[in-house]
Tab-separated table of C-alpha atoms and ligand atoms in Angstrom:
chain	number	residue	atom	x	y	z
A	107	UNK	CA	83.789	107.057	82.109
A	108	UNK	CA	80.260	105.809	82.150
A	109	UNK	CA	78.931	102.334	82.578
A	110	UNK	CA	78.420	101.525	78.907
A	111	UNK	CA	81.680	102.862	77.549
A	112	UNK	CA	83.501	100.919	80.214
A	113	UNK	CA	81.775	97.790	79.101
A	114	UNK	CA	82.517	98.400	75.434
A	115	UNK	CA	86.121	99.284	76.042
A	116	UNK	CA	86.616	96.207	78.120
A	117	UNK	CA	85.542	93.928	75.354
A	118	UNK	CA	87.908	95.610	72.929
A	119	UNK	CA	90.758	95.935	75.341
A	120	UNK	CA	91.130	92.265	75.941
A	121	UNK	CA	94.117	91.241	73.852
A	122	UNK	CA	93.400	88.784	71.080
A	123	UNK	CA	95.805	86.314	72.634
A	124	UNK	CA	93.807	86.185	75.856
A	125	UNK	CA	90.738	83.998	76.237
A	126	UNK	CA	87.521	85.987	75.824
A	127	UNK	CA	86.575	87.700	79.095
A	128	UNK	CA	88.965	85.451	80.957
A	129	UNK	CA	86.426	82.627	81.057
A	130	UNK	CA	89.054	79.917	80.950
A	131	UNK	CA	91.035	81.236	83.899
A	132	UNK	CA	88.683	79.569	86.388
A	133	UNK	CA	91.133	79.478	89.246
A	134	UNK	CA	91.429	83.270	89.163
A	135	UNK	CA	87.759	83.904	88.719
A	136	UNK	CA	87.013	82.852	92.249
A	137	UNK	CA	89.267	85.555	93.645
A	138	UNK	CA	88.559	88.396	91.301
A	139	UNK	CA	85.168	89.748	90.341
A	140	UNK	CA	84.805	89.368	86.600
A	141	UNK	CA	84.735	92.920	85.274
A	142	UNK	CA	82.892	91.999	82.103
A	143	UNK	CA	80.096	90.283	83.956
A	144	UNK	CA	80.074	92.815	86.754
A	145	UNK	CA	80.952	96.182	85.219
A	146	UNK	CA	81.527	99.004	87.648
A	147	UNK	CA	82.809	96.615	90.274
A	148	UNK	CA	85.969	98.312	91.471
A	149	UNK	CA	88.241	95.457	90.492
A	150	UNK	CA	91.671	95.516	88.864
A	151	UNK	CA	90.435	96.036	85.293
A	152	UNK	CA	88.138	98.856	86.294
A	153	UNK	CA	90.993	100.517	88.186
A	154	UNK	CA	93.394	100.037	85.279
A	155	UNK	CA	90.940	101.687	82.887
A	156	UNK	CA	90.571	104.696	85.148
A	157	UNK	CA	94.348	104.897	85.324
A	158	UNK	CA	94.672	104.952	81.515
A	159	UNK	CA	92.269	107.906	81.375
A	160	UNK	CA	91.476	107.219	77.725
A	161	UNK	CA	90.312	110.543	76.262
A	162	UNK	CA	86.554	110.720	75.831
A	163	UNK	CA	84.220	113.576	75.150
A	164	UNK	CA	81.920	114.214	78.041
A	165	UNK	CA	83.699	114.827	81.302
A	166	UNK	CA	81.807	116.206	84.230
A	167	UNK	CA	83.770	118.707	86.213
A	168	UNK	CA	83.094	120.934	89.195
A	169	UNK	CA	85.814	123.508	88.701
A	170	UNK	CA	84.715	127.121	89.053
A	171	UNK	CA	81.527	126.504	91.040
A	172	UNK	CA	80.817	129.022	93.820
A	173	UNK	CA	77.954	131.131	95.139
A	174	UNK	CA	77.277	134.244	93.007
A	175	UNK	CA	78.824	136.745	95.378
A	176	UNK	CA	82.229	135.048	95.165
A	177	UNK	CA	84.900	136.225	92.745
A	178	UNK	CA	87.656	133.956	91.454
A	179	UNK	CA	91.050	135.414	92.423
A	180	UNK	CA	93.631	132.794	91.548
A	181	UNK	CA	94.003	129.216	90.336
A	182	UNK	CA	96.878	126.800	90.822
A	183	UNK	CA	97.027	123.567	88.878
A	184	UNK	CA	99.197	120.593	89.767
A	185	UNK	CA	99.236	117.938	87.047
A	186	UNK	CA	100.681	114.559	86.384
A	187	UNK	CA	102.080	114.206	82.853
A	188	UNK	CA	99.868	112.457	80.329
A	189	UNK	CA	100.072	108.934	78.939
A	190	UNK	CA	103.669	107.904	78.393
A	191	UNK	CA	105.694	105.067	77.016
A	192	UNK	CA	106.982	102.648	79.714
A	193	UNK	CA	110.038	103.496	81.770
A	194	UNK	CA	111.062	99.843	81.868
A	195	UNK	CA	111.124	97.015	79.358
A	196	UNK	CA	110.344	93.391	80.025
A	197	UNK	CA	113.621	91.662	79.153
A	198	UNK	CA	113.682	89.362	76.117
A	199	UNK	CA	110.342	90.559	74.777
A	200	UNK	CA	109.523	92.952	71.976
A	201	UNK	CA	108.696	96.347	73.380
A	202	UNK	CA	105.254	97.701	72.463
A	203	UNK	CA	105.196	99.404	69.082
A	204	UNK	CA	103.787	102.820	69.743
A	205	UNK	CA	104.281	105.783	67.476
A	206	UNK	CA	105.064	108.921	69.439
A	207	UNK	CA	104.831	111.294	66.487
A	208	UNK	CA	101.717	113.472	66.515
A	209	UNK	CA	99.312	112.786	63.672
A	210	UNK	CA	96.083	114.775	63.503
A	211	UNK	CA	94.070	112.061	61.763
A	212	UNK	CA	95.113	109.267	64.085
A	213	UNK	CA	93.230	108.381	67.284
A	214	UNK	CA	92.887	109.852	69.789
A	215	UNK	CA	91.902	112.983	67.877
A	216	UNK	CA	91.891	116.518	69.068
A	217	UNK	CA	90.732	119.474	66.966
A	218	UNK	CA	93.672	121.554	68.215
A	219	UNK	CA	96.385	118.956	67.649
A	220	UNK	CA	97.569	120.283	64.314
A	221	UNK	CA	97.644	123.890	65.511
A	222	UNK	CA	99.472	122.740	68.639
A	223	UNK	CA	102.240	121.100	66.579
A	224	UNK	CA	102.617	124.167	64.415
A	225	UNK	CA	102.720	126.478	67.431
A	226	UNK	CA	105.304	124.307	69.178
A	227	UNK	CA	107.555	124.429	66.123
A	228	UNK	CA	107.758	128.198	66.589
A	229	UNK	CA	108.762	127.851	70.248
A	230	UNK	CA	111.850	129.612	71.414
A	231	UNK	CA	114.590	128.622	73.833
A	232	UNK	CA	114.196	131.843	75.796
A	233	UNK	CA	110.893	130.570	77.185
A	234	UNK	CA	112.621	127.950	79.305
A	235	UNK	CA	114.998	127.902	82.205
A	236	UNK	CA	118.054	125.764	81.572
A	237	UNK	CA	118.228	122.785	81.130
A	238	UNK	CA	114.622	122.735	79.854
A	239	UNK	CA	115.667	124.539	76.683
A	240	UNK	CA	117.408	121.392	75.471
A	241	UNK	CA	114.160	119.359	75.502
A	242	UNK	CA	111.894	118.788	72.476
A	243	UNK	CA	108.592	120.687	72.791
A	244	UNK	CA	106.447	117.813	71.609
A	245	UNK	CA	106.872	114.050	71.229
A	246	UNK	CA	108.342	113.113	67.867
A	247	UNK	CA	109.749	109.567	67.654
A	248	UNK	CA	108.170	106.999	65.270
A	249	UNK	CA	108.993	104.367	67.889
A	250	UNK	CA	108.527	106.004	71.265
A	251	UNK	CA	111.586	106.420	73.445
A	252	UNK	CA	111.408	105.210	77.043
A	253	UNK	CA	109.163	107.476	79.084
A	254	UNK	CA	108.167	109.599	76.102
A	255	UNK	CA	104.780	111.330	76.104
A	256	UNK	CA	102.409	109.790	73.531
A	257	UNK	CA	99.744	111.403	71.362
A	258	UNK	CA	97.230	110.198	73.966
A	259	UNK	CA	99.201	112.123	76.596
A	260	UNK	CA	99.165	115.299	74.513
A	261	UNK	CA	95.433	114.996	73.832
A	262	UNK	CA	94.682	114.423	77.515
A	263	UNK	CA	96.336	117.720	78.415
A	264	UNK	CA	94.940	119.674	75.462
A	265	UNK	CA	91.557	118.586	76.856
A	266	UNK	CA	92.477	119.580	80.400
A	267	UNK	CA	93.600	122.984	79.146
A	268	UNK	CA	90.491	123.534	77.074
A	269	UNK	CA	88.218	122.550	79.941
A	270	UNK	CA	89.998	124.951	82.279
A	271	UNK	CA	89.871	127.669	79.603
A	272	UNK	CA	86.101	127.378	79.291
A	273	UNK	CA	85.654	127.704	83.041
A	274	UNK	CA	88.388	130.065	84.185
A	275	UNK	CA	89.090	132.286	81.186
A	276	UNK	CA	85.755	132.416	79.372
A	277	UNK	CA	83.350	132.157	82.292
A	278	UNK	CA	85.243	133.691	85.225
A	279	UNK	CA	87.583	136.042	83.315
A	280	UNK	CA	90.501	135.013	85.485
A	281	UNK	CA	92.940	136.488	82.945
A	282	UNK	CA	92.321	139.576	80.809
A	283	UNK	CA	92.616	139.105	77.031
A	284	UNK	CA	95.889	141.040	77.124
A	285	UNK	CA	97.304	138.972	79.989
A	286	UNK	CA	100.937	139.602	80.802
A	287	UNK	CA	103.889	137.325	81.455
A	288	UNK	CA	103.926	137.941	85.208
A	289	UNK	CA	100.330	136.751	85.583
A	290	UNK	CA	101.444	133.196	84.901
A	291	UNK	CA	103.713	131.006	86.964
A	292	UNK	CA	104.930	127.880	85.173
A	293	UNK	CA	107.139	125.183	86.648
A	294	UNK	CA	108.061	121.698	85.489
A	295	UNK	CA	110.479	118.905	86.259
A	296	UNK	CA	113.229	118.317	83.728
A	297	UNK	CA	111.616	115.423	81.850
A	298	UNK	CA	110.359	115.925	78.310
A	299	UNK	CA	106.990	114.363	79.247
A	300	UNK	CA	106.309	116.910	82.000
A	301	UNK	CA	107.416	119.889	79.925
A	302	UNK	CA	105.370	118.729	76.933
A	303	UNK	CA	102.339	118.009	79.136
A	304	UNK	CA	102.599	121.508	80.595
A	305	UNK	CA	102.823	123.000	77.106
A	306	UNK	CA	99.814	121.020	75.875
A	307	UNK	CA	97.719	122.125	78.831
A	308	UNK	CA	98.866	125.705	78.405
A	309	UNK	CA	98.042	125.605	74.705
A	310	UNK	CA	94.524	124.341	75.440
A	311	UNK	CA	94.192	127.022	78.108
A	312	UNK	CA	95.628	129.938	76.102
A	313	UNK	CA	95.577	128.919	72.422
A	314	UNK	CA	98.267	130.517	70.270
A	315	UNK	CA	99.855	132.145	73.296
A	316	UNK	CA	102.643	134.622	72.683
A	317	UNK	CA	105.930	132.769	73.245
A	318	UNK	CA	107.525	135.957	74.574
A	319	UNK	CA	105.134	135.865	77.539
A	320	UNK	CA	105.945	132.288	78.540
A	321	UNK	CA	108.626	131.263	81.000
A	322	UNK	CA	108.855	127.720	82.362
A	323	UNK	CA	110.966	127.312	85.471
A	324	UNK	CA	112.842	124.104	86.077
A	325	UNK	CA	112.147	122.097	89.225
A	326	UNK	CA	114.985	119.637	89.889
A	327	UNK	CA	113.084	117.638	92.510
A	328	UNK	CA	110.064	115.423	91.845
A	329	UNK	CA	108.779	116.543	95.257
A	330	UNK	CA	109.039	120.196	94.182
A	331	UNK	CA	111.099	120.856	97.282
A	332	UNK	CA	114.196	122.491	95.782
A	333	UNK	CA	115.928	124.600	98.425
A	334	UNK	CA	114.412	122.619	101.288
A	335	UNK	CA	114.695	118.993	100.246
A	336	UNK	CA	116.921	117.902	103.097
A	337	UNK	CA	114.615	116.132	105.540
A	338	UNK	CA	116.029	113.080	107.348
A	339	UNK	CA	112.749	112.089	109.002
A	340	UNK	CA	111.004	111.990	105.618
A	341	UNK	CA	113.610	109.521	104.394
A	342	UNK	CA	113.121	107.367	107.493
A	343	UNK	CA	109.384	107.224	106.877
A	344	UNK	CA	110.073	106.274	103.294
A	345	UNK	CA	112.350	103.407	104.330
A	346	UNK	CA	109.716	102.076	106.720
A	347	UNK	CA	107.052	102.419	104.057
A	348	UNK	CA	109.212	100.483	101.594
A	349	UNK	CA	109.728	97.758	104.180
A	350	UNK	CA	105.961	97.546	104.690
A	351	UNK	CA	105.557	97.146	100.927
A	352	UNK	CA	108.157	94.408	100.874
A	353	UNK	CA	106.471	92.443	103.682
A	354	UNK	CA	103.066	92.702	102.035
A	355	UNK	CA	104.492	91.388	98.796
A	356	UNK	CA	106.055	88.390	100.544
A	357	UNK	CA	102.696	87.517	102.064
A	358	UNK	CA	101.004	87.343	98.655
A	359	UNK	CA	101.702	83.831	97.413
A	360	UNK	CA	99.554	84.296	94.333
A	361	UNK	CA	101.653	87.283	93.351
A	362	UNK	CA	104.860	85.296	93.852
A	363	UNK	CA	103.449	82.525	91.703
A	364	UNK	CA	102.470	85.004	88.991
A	365	UNK	CA	105.954	86.524	88.852
A	366	UNK	CA	107.340	82.994	88.706
A	367	UNK	CA	105.030	82.134	85.788
A	368	UNK	CA	105.930	85.266	83.908
A	369	UNK	CA	109.649	84.769	84.530
A	370	UNK	CA	109.355	81.263	83.081
A	371	UNK	CA	107.607	82.615	79.980
A	372	UNK	CA	110.262	85.248	79.467
A	373	UNK	CA	113.023	82.865	80.527
A	374	UNK	CA	114.824	85.052	83.058
A	375	UNK	CA	115.235	84.731	86.851
A	376	UNK	CA	112.181	85.909	88.835
A	377	UNK	CA	114.228	88.576	90.612
A	378	UNK	CA	115.270	90.051	87.284
A	379	UNK	CA	111.685	90.123	86.077
A	380	UNK	CA	110.499	91.782	89.259
A	381	UNK	CA	113.238	94.384	88.992
A	382	UNK	CA	111.978	95.187	85.484
A	383	UNK	CA	108.696	96.385	87.049
A	384	UNK	CA	106.588	94.548	84.457
A	385	UNK	CA	103.309	96.222	85.453
A	386	UNK	CA	104.581	99.525	84.033
A	387	UNK	CA	105.044	97.947	80.635
A	388	UNK	CA	101.855	95.859	80.849
A	389	UNK	CA	99.811	98.949	81.671
A	390	UNK	CA	101.087	100.492	78.465
A	391	UNK	CA	99.934	97.433	76.500
A	392	UNK	CA	96.600	97.579	78.296
A	393	UNK	CA	96.001	101.317	77.817
A	394	UNK	CA	96.951	101.086	74.126
A	395	UNK	CA	94.993	97.925	73.363
A	396	UNK	CA	98.132	96.037	72.363
A	397	UNK	CA	98.272	92.349	73.196
A	398	UNK	CA	100.620	91.344	75.991
A	399	UNK	CA	104.014	89.967	74.951
A	400	UNK	CA	104.495	86.333	73.957
A	401	UNK	CA	107.560	84.117	73.696
A	402	UNK	CA	107.982	80.547	72.501
A	403	UNK	CA	107.139	79.538	76.107
A	404	UNK	CA	103.739	81.211	76.051
A	405	UNK	CA	102.103	84.565	76.584
A	406	UNK	CA	101.781	86.964	79.448
A	407	UNK	CA	98.018	87.263	79.844
A	408	UNK	CA	95.187	89.154	81.475
A	409	UNK	CA	95.319	86.774	84.446
A	410	UNK	CA	98.893	87.818	85.253
A	411	UNK	CA	97.969	91.445	84.764
A	412	UNK	CA	94.983	91.231	87.097
A	413	UNK	CA	96.978	89.616	89.897
A	414	UNK	CA	99.646	92.325	89.849
A	415	UNK	CA	97.101	95.120	89.535
A	416	UNK	CA	95.029	93.636	92.364
A	417	UNK	CA	98.115	93.564	94.534
A	418	UNK	CA	98.667	97.259	93.832
A	419	UNK	CA	95.140	97.960	95.047
A	420	UNK	CA	95.711	95.963	98.234
A	421	UNK	CA	99.024	97.726	98.730
A	422	UNK	CA	97.327	101.120	98.542
A	423	UNK	CA	94.744	99.975	101.061
A	424	UNK	CA	97.354	98.849	103.579
A	425	UNK	CA	99.369	102.002	102.912
A	426	UNK	CA	96.410	104.088	104.092
A	427	UNK	CA	95.956	102.020	107.226
A	428	UNK	CA	99.605	101.926	108.285
A	429	UNK	CA	100.137	105.718	108.118
A	430	UNK	CA	103.865	105.479	107.359
A	431	UNK	CA	103.190	106.952	103.956
A	432	UNK	CA	101.217	109.725	105.639
A	433	UNK	CA	104.317	110.671	107.665
A	434	UNK	CA	106.371	110.668	104.492
A	435	UNK	CA	103.718	112.714	102.702
A	436	UNK	CA	103.260	115.404	105.327
A	437	UNK	CA	106.968	116.191	105.131
A	438	UNK	CA	107.351	115.518	101.416
A	439	UNK	CA	104.416	117.688	100.379
A	440	UNK	CA	105.096	120.571	102.720
A	441	UNK	CA	107.380	122.583	100.420
A	442	UNK	CA	104.964	122.568	97.464
A	443	UNK	CA	101.943	123.220	99.693
A	444	UNK	CA	103.877	126.048	101.356
A	445	UNK	CA	104.567	127.508	97.914
A	446	UNK	CA	100.901	127.145	96.949
A	447	UNK	CA	99.687	128.814	100.128
A	448	UNK	CA	102.210	131.668	99.850
A	449	UNK	CA	100.965	132.358	96.342
A	450	UNK	CA	97.354	132.362	97.573
A	451	UNK	CA	98.166	134.730	100.415
A	452	UNK	CA	99.825	137.179	98.045
A	453	UNK	CA	96.803	137.053	95.740
A	454	UNK	CA	94.490	137.572	98.741
A	455	UNK	CA	96.517	140.674	99.631
A	456	UNK	CA	95.604	142.055	96.228
A	457	UNK	CA	98.731	141.301	94.198
A	458	UNK	CA	97.852	140.711	90.572
A	459	UNK	CA	100.824	138.603	89.508
A	460	UNK	CA	100.946	134.812	89.295
A	461	UNK	CA	97.177	134.429	89.339
A	462	UNK	CA	97.450	131.264	87.281
A	463	UNK	CA	100.106	128.756	88.323
A	464	UNK	CA	100.873	125.448	86.649
A	465	UNK	CA	103.130	122.810	88.172
A	466	UNK	CA	103.812	119.942	85.785
A	467	UNK	CA	104.807	116.876	87.737
A	468	UNK	CA	104.655	113.142	88.400
A	469	UNK	CA	102.615	110.560	90.316
A	470	UNK	CA	105.288	110.753	93.029
A	471	UNK	CA	104.503	114.476	93.345
A	472	UNK	CA	100.713	114.302	93.416
A	473	UNK	CA	100.413	111.222	95.557
A	474	UNK	CA	102.048	112.712	98.696
A	475	UNK	CA	100.148	115.980	98.241
A	476	UNK	CA	96.823	114.111	98.183
A	477	UNK	CA	97.791	112.074	101.202
A	478	UNK	CA	99.051	115.125	103.137
A	479	UNK	CA	95.803	116.984	102.474
A	480	UNK	CA	93.960	114.075	104.079
A	481	UNK	CA	92.541	112.815	100.773
A	482	UNK	CA	93.580	109.274	101.562
A	483	UNK	CA	90.606	107.836	99.690
A	484	UNK	CA	91.626	109.576	96.477
A	485	UNK	CA	92.691	107.272	93.663
A	486	UNK	CA	96.323	106.939	92.676
A	487	UNK	CA	97.078	109.741	90.169
A	488	UNK	CA	96.064	108.568	86.706
A	489	UNK	CA	97.729	109.847	83.541
A	490	UNK	CA	97.048	113.577	83.155
A	491	UNK	CA	95.539	113.780	86.656
A	492	UNK	CA	94.886	117.326	87.839
A	493	UNK	CA	94.707	118.758	91.339
A	494	UNK	CA	93.441	122.314	91.489
A	495	UNK	CA	93.503	124.997	94.178
A	496	UNK	CA	91.035	127.821	93.618
A	497	UNK	CA	91.053	131.034	95.631
A	498	UNK	CA	87.838	133.019	95.932
A	499	UNK	CA	86.980	136.410	97.395
A	500	UNK	CA	83.646	137.178	99.001
A	501	UNK	CA	82.417	140.354	97.273
A	502	UNK	CA	80.174	141.082	100.261
A	503	UNK	CA	83.125	140.808	102.683
A	504	UNK	CA	86.172	141.568	100.537
A	505	UNK	CA	88.664	140.758	103.290
A	506	UNK	CA	87.414	137.162	103.402
A	507	UNK	CA	88.872	134.518	101.112
A	508	UNK	CA	87.983	130.904	100.553
A	509	UNK	CA	89.564	127.917	98.902
A	510	UNK	CA	88.262	125.036	96.844
A	511	UNK	CA	90.271	121.888	96.100
A	512	UNK	CA	89.407	119.749	93.074
A	513	UNK	CA	90.850	116.431	92.036
A	514	UNK	CA	90.122	115.336	88.454
A	515	UNK	CA	87.131	117.650	88.403
A	516	UNK	CA	85.657	116.407	91.688
A	517	UNK	CA	85.244	118.887	94.523
A	518	UNK	CA	87.128	117.311	97.428
A	519	UNK	CA	87.375	120.435	99.607
A	520	UNK	CA	85.266	118.996	102.395
A	521	UNK	CA	87.196	115.748	102.422
A	522	UNK	CA	90.473	117.446	103.311
A	523	UNK	CA	91.665	117.188	106.889
A	524	UNK	CA	91.573	120.989	107.278
A	525	UNK	CA	87.987	121.457	106.089
A	526	UNK	CA	86.128	118.248	106.729
A	527	UNK	CA	84.568	119.595	109.938
A	528	UNK	CA	83.843	122.988	108.445
A	529	UNK	CA	80.130	122.472	107.844
A	530	UNK	CA	79.579	121.413	111.425
A	531	UNK	CA	81.203	124.488	112.897
A	532	UNK	CA	80.454	127.252	110.468
A	533	UNK	CA	77.539	128.677	108.550
A	534	UNK	CA	79.887	129.751	105.707
A	535	UNK	CA	79.337	127.914	102.439
A	536	UNK	CA	83.032	127.857	101.471
A	537	UNK	CA	86.221	126.682	103.168
A	538	UNK	CA	88.149	129.652	104.592
A	539	UNK	CA	91.674	130.277	103.295
A	540	UNK	CA	92.890	130.449	106.923
A	541	UNK	CA	92.068	126.770	107.396
A	542	UNK	CA	94.496	125.823	104.666
A	543	UNK	CA	97.091	128.366	105.820
A	544	UNK	CA	97.030	127.114	109.424
A	545	UNK	CA	97.236	123.552	108.241
A	546	UNK	CA	100.253	124.118	106.013
A	547	UNK	CA	102.107	126.500	108.315
A	548	UNK	CA	101.554	124.530	111.528
A	549	UNK	CA	98.975	121.774	111.868
A	550	UNK	CA	100.512	119.417	109.340
A	551	UNK	CA	103.529	119.066	111.651
A	552	UNK	CA	101.370	118.674	114.718
A	553	UNK	CA	99.698	115.800	112.869
A	554	UNK	CA	103.071	114.047	112.789
A	555	UNK	CA	103.509	113.757	116.541
A	556	UNK	CA	102.423	116.910	118.283
A	557	UNK	CA	105.698	118.530	119.319
A	558	UNK	CA	107.105	120.209	116.194
A	559	UNK	CA	105.455	123.258	114.743
A	560	UNK	CA	107.677	123.890	111.741
A	561	UNK	CA	109.208	122.020	108.847
A	562	UNK	CA	112.801	122.202	109.972
A	563	UNK	CA	112.118	120.818	113.483
A	564	UNK	CA	109.773	118.163	112.154
A	565	UNK	CA	112.346	116.963	109.624
A	566	UNK	CA	114.961	116.524	112.314
A	567	UNK	CA	112.893	114.577	114.831
A	568	UNK	CA	113.583	110.923	115.516
A	569	UNK	CA	111.068	108.361	114.317
A	570	UNK	CA	109.186	106.947	117.284
B	239	NAG	C1	91.553	96.695	70.118
B	239	NAG	O1	92.209	95.819	69.242
B	239	NAG	C2	91.371	94.915	68.573
B	239	NAG	C3	92.197	93.944	67.757
B	239	NAG	O2	93.554	94.110	67.931
B	239	NAG	C4	90.389	95.706	67.694
B	239	NAG	O3	89.526	94.830	67.034
B	239	NAG	C5	89.590	96.669	68.580
B	239	NAG	O4	88.772	97.475	67.792
B	239	NAG	C6	90.512	97.538	69.407
B	239	NAG	N1	89.735	98.274	70.385
B	239	NAG	C7	89.825	99.587	70.571
B	239	NAG	C8	88.961	100.161	71.653
B	239	NAG	O5	90.555	100.307	69.935
B	240	NAG	C1	107.520	128.463	103.525
B	240	NAG	O1	107.192	129.773	103.157
B	240	NAG	C2	107.854	130.794	103.862
B	240	NAG	C3	107.311	132.128	103.377
B	240	NAG	O2	106.045	132.323	103.895
B	240	NAG	C4	109.338	130.692	103.659
B	240	NAG	O3	110.002	131.689	104.411
B	240	NAG	C5	109.813	129.309	104.093
B	240	NAG	O4	111.182	129.165	103.809
B	240	NAG	C6	109.026	128.227	103.376
B	240	NAG	N1	109.407	126.929	103.935
B	240	NAG	C7	109.649	125.858	103.175
B	240	NAG	C8	110.084	124.644	103.886
B	240	NAG	O5	109.523	125.837	101.967
């Protein structure tokens, strides 16, 4: 999002109930940079806007860029579902009125929305592994259900799909026009929002695809670890990470005060309000330009929102420094990275199946993968975030393969822990596949403590 749009959106996004640009909340102004006066300052409002990922036209993206003598061999796409209705409600307040039916002439628009709806209505149960076949193929409730994908969420992924189509299908001819079922690999968790997000992306990518050639597998685990989810050390890291979070929260007196304020407005105990994870619901208000809830005791306002959002930013900063989350992530992300690398190796060996893979997932899937790859500076996965693994073959040396990693269109290959030193040691312009393979098959465990060299051993070590 550029400078100007951000500015414009900000003005409009401020709920009518809140004072204009927060000018009256003087006490908070000293702590937080005012985003309206200082646009682009990475403060809580700026971060929240990026998180919403409000569909806009011009997106710059670096997917599919490589020197001329490289040929694109395979692409794997890991996405977070698009914009959704909250998973929690704030007790004793009216939940935001959002219409989850798809309406072509309602914002946000997408030229393919109508065709998407019509194509989804022809969908067939045989395209989905059980229990996915019991899920609706597109959102359809006049008042969204909890966690339901919204029209914004559908549009975000239609756009993702179309962008990837332009680059991979039209420009690089990754798939032939008569592509076959075994050239795709599709996997999603069992939530309607992930399945529908995957379908929207796929529809943008391969418009009017033949339903007979589509098969979505079901992934029962949000970590995409099914078959190898048992990992005691990962759980220990998670407990320690949660304790770190708890201590940080206790230290933030302004946050405590804000929860207290909000609890008084809503008239429930502070602990009950906190348990209702109000930021999830407030983000939905914010992203949809709906004013924050009011009661006879007053209104939840932008000041409350900023304090909680700011705390999230500080929490992410400490999370990076403390490395407990890194331990959790290295173990948590191994199974899906292992799967990704195996698929790349098979493609590098010349197999022509599964050259496009789509994994439709959650923030709790993408976040550990980013952290495990060493992309600790990457932003928390926004709605409809995409992480892409490209595999390239050097036409001049056909036995040599390279990888590119892209996060939301940004090339982050040389920020990963397995390729950040590449330029210093090698004249090659691309990151070799072996770097990623060695990292996933061995080095990611060495990074944990140095003694384990495989997933099973690493999972059964004691925390030091
Ligand atoms: C947000 O809502 C206000 C009033 O509720 C409206 O005037 C404004 O145009 C909306 N902004 C956007 C970006 O939709
Ligand atoms: C990783 O992939 C290999 C195949 O190369 C497989 O044998 C192994 O079980 C996988 N490990 C995990 C933890 O997924």
